[in-house]
mmCIF file of C-alpha atoms in Angstrom:
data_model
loop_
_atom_site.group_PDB
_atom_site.id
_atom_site.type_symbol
_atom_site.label_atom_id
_atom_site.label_comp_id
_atom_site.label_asym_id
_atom_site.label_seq_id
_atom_site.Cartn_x
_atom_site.Cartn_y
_atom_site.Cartn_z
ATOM 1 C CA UNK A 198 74.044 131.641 123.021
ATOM 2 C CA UNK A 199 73.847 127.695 122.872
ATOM 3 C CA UNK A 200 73.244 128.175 118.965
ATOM 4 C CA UNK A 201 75.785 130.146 118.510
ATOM 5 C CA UNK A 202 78.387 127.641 119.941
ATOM 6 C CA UNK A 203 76.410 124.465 118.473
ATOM 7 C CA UNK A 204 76.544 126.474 115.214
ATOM 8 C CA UNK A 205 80.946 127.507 116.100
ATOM 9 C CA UNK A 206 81.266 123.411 116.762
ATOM 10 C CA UNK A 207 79.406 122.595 113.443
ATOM 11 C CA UNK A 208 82.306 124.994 111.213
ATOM 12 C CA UNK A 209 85.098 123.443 113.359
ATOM 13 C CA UNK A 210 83.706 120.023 112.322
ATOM 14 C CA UNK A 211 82.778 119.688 115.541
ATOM 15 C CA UNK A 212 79.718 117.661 116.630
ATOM 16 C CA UNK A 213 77.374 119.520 119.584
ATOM 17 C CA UNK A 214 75.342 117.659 122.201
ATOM 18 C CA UNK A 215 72.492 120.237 123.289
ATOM 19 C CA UNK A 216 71.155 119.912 126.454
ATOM 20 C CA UNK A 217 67.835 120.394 126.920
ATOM 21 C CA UNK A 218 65.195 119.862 130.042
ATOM 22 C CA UNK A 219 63.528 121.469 132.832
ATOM 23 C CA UNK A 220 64.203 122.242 136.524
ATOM 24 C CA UNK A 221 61.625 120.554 139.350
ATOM 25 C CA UNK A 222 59.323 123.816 139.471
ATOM 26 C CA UNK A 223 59.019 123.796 135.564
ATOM 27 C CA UNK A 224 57.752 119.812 135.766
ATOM 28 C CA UNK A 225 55.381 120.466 138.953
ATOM 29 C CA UNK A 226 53.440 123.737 137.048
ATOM 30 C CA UNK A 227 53.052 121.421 133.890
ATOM 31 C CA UNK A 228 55.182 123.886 131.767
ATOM 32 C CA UNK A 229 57.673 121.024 130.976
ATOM 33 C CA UNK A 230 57.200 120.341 127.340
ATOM 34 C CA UNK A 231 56.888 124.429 126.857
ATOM 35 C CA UNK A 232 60.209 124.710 128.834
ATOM 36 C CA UNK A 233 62.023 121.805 126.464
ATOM 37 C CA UNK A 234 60.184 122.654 122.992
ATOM 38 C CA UNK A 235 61.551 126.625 123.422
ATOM 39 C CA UNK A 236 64.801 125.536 124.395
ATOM 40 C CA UNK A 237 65.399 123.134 121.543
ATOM 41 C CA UNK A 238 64.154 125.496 119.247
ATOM 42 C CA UNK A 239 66.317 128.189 120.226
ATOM 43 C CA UNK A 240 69.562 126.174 120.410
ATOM 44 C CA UNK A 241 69.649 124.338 116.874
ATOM 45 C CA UNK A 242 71.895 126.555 114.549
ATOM 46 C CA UNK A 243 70.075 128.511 111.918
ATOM 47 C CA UNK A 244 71.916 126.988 109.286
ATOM 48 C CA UNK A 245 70.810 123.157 110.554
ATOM 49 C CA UNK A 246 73.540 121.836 107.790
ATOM 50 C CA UNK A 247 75.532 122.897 110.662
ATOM 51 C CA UNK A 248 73.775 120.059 112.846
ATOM 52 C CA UNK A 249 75.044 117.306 111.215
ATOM 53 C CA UNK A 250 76.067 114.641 113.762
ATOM 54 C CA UNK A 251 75.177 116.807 116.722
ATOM 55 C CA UNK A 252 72.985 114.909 119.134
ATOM 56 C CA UNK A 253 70.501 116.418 121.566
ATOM 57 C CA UNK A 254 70.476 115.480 125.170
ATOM 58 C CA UNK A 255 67.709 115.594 127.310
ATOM 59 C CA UNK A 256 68.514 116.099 130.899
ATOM 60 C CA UNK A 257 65.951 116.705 133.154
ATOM 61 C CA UNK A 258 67.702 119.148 135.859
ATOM 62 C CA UNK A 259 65.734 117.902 138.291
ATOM 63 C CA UNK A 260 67.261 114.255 137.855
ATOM 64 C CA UNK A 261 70.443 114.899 137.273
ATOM 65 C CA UNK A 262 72.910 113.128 140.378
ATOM 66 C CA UNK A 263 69.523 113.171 142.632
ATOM 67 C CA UNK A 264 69.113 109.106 142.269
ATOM 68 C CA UNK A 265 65.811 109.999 140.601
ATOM 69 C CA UNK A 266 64.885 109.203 137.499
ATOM 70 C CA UNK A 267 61.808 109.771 135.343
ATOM 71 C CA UNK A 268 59.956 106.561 134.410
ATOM 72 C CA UNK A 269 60.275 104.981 130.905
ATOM 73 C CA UNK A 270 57.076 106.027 129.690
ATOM 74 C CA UNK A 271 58.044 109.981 130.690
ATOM 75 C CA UNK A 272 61.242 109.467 128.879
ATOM 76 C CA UNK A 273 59.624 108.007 125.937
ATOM 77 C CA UNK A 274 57.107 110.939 125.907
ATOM 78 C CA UNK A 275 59.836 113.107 125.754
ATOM 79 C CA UNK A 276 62.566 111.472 123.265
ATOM 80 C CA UNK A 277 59.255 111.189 121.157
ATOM 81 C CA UNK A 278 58.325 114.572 121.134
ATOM 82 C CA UNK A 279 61.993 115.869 120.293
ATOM 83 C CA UNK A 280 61.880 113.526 117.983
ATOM 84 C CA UNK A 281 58.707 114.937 116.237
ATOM 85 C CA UNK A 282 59.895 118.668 117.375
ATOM 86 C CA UNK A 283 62.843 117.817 115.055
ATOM 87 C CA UNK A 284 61.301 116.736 112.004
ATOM 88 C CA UNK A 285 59.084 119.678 112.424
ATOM 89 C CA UNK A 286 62.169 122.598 112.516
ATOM 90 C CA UNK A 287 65.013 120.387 110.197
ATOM 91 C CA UNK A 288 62.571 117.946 107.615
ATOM 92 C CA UNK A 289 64.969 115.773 106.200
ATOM 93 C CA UNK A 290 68.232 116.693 107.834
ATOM 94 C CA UNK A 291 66.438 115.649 111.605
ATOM 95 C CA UNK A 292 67.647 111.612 111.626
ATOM 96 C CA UNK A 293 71.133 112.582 111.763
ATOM 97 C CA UNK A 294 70.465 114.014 115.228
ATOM 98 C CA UNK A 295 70.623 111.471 118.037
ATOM 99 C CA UNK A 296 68.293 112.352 121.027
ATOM 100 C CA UNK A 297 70.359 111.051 124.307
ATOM 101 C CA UNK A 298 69.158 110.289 127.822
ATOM 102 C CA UNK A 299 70.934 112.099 130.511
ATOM 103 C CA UNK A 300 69.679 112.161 134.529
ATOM 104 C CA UNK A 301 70.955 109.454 137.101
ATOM 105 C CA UNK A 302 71.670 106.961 134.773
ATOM 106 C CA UNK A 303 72.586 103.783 136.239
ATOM 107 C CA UNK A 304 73.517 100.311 136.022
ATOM 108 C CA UNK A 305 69.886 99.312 137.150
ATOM 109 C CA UNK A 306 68.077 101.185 134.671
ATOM 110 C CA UNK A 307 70.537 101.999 131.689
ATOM 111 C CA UNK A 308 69.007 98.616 129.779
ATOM 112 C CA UNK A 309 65.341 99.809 129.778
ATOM 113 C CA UNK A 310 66.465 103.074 129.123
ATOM 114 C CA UNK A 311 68.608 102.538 125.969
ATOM 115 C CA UNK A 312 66.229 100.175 125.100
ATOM 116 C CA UNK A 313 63.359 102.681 124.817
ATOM 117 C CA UNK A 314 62.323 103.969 121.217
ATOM 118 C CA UNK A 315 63.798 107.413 119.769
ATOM 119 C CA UNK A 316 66.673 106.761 122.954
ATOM 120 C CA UNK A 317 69.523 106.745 120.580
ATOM 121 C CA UNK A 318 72.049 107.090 123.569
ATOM 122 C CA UNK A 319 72.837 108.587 127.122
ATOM 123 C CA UNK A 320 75.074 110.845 128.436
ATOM 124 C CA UNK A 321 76.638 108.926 131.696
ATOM 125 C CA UNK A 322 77.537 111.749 134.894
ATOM 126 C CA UNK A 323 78.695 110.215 137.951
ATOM 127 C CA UNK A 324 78.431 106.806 137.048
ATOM 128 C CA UNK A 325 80.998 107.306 134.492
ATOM 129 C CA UNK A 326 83.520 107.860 137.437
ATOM 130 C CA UNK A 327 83.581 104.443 138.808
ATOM 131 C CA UNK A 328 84.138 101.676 136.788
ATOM 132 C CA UNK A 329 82.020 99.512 139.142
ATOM 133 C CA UNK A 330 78.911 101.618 137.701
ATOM 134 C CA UNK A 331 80.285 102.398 134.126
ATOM 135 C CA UNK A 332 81.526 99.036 132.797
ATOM 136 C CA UNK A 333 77.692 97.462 133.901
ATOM 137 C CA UNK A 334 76.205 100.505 131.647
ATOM 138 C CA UNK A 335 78.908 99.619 129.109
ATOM 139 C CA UNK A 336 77.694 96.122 128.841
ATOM 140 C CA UNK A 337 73.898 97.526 128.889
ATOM 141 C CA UNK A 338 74.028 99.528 125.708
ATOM 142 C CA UNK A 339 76.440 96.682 124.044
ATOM 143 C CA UNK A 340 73.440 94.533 124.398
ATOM 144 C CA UNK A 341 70.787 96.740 123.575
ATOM 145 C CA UNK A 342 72.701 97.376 120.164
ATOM 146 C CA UNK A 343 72.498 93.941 119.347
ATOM 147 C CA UNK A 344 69.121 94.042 118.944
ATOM 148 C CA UNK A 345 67.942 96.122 116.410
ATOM 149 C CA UNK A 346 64.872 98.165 116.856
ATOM 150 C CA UNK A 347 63.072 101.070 114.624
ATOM 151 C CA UNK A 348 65.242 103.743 116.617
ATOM 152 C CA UNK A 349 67.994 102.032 115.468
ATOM 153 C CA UNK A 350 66.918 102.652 111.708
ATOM 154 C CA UNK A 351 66.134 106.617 112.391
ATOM 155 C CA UNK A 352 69.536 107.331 114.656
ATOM 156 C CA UNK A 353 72.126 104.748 115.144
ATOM 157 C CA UNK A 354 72.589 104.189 119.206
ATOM 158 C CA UNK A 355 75.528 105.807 120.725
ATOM 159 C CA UNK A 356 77.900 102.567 121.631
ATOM 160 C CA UNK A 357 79.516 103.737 125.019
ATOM 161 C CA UNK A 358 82.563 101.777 124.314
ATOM 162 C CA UNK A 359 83.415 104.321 121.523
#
């Protein structure tokens, strides 16, 4: 079903984010990266020309508006591998696919998160609601922008001011 709509978006010209990640139960019987490799590979559009300028998100449910948050090195693991899960299915098509961070994002942490390699974004919940928490996260990925990095080369990051 999520292919089918990422693939409707992609002939409406529309761009897709694809959520991807796995519940608490999932993380705690190690079948995480099982759980996230199946679902991105059964949400990309057959035809991945239809993929162009979609991004995928990866929301662990477990995170999401709990005030927990994986640490960097789990999210790093885990933008990496959907990075190299990408190359795998699309080949040459994958770096126009930005992989987003999405799971009680905050003010505190959005720096060292946007900052982290193959983090080409984030997808701000709650936060996003109170200008108190936003404009801080704002300013976070403004400054993490201006300094280019090797994630920057593969997938431009997603400037929250847009």
């Amino acid at each position: 079903m999520v292919a089918a709509k990422a693939a409707a978006a992609g002939r409406a010209g529309l761009a897709a984010i694809i959520c991807i990640g796995e519940t608490q139960a999932e993380r705690d019987s190690g079948a995480a990266l099982a759980v996230r490799s199946a679902q991105l590979e059964t949400s990309l559009p057959t035809d991945r020309r239809l993929c162009q300028g979609s991004a995928i998100a990866y929301e662990p449910l477990w995170a999401i508006g709990t005030g927990q948050t994986p640490d960097a090195r789990a999210i790093a693991e885990v933008h990496q591998h959907i990075r190299q899960r990408l190359k795998a299915l699309m080949g040459n098509d994958e770096p126009t696919i930005r992989i987003l961070y999405g799971g009680s994002l905050t003010p505190a942490n959005a720096k060292a998160i946007l900052a982290l390699p193959d983090v080409g974004g984030v997808l701000v919940g709650g936060a996003s609601l109170r200008s108190q928490d936003f404009n801080p996260i704002i300013r976070a990925a403004a400054a993490v922008k201006q300094a280019p990095s090797e994630t920057d080369l593969a997938a431009p990051a997603l400037d929250a001011a847009q």
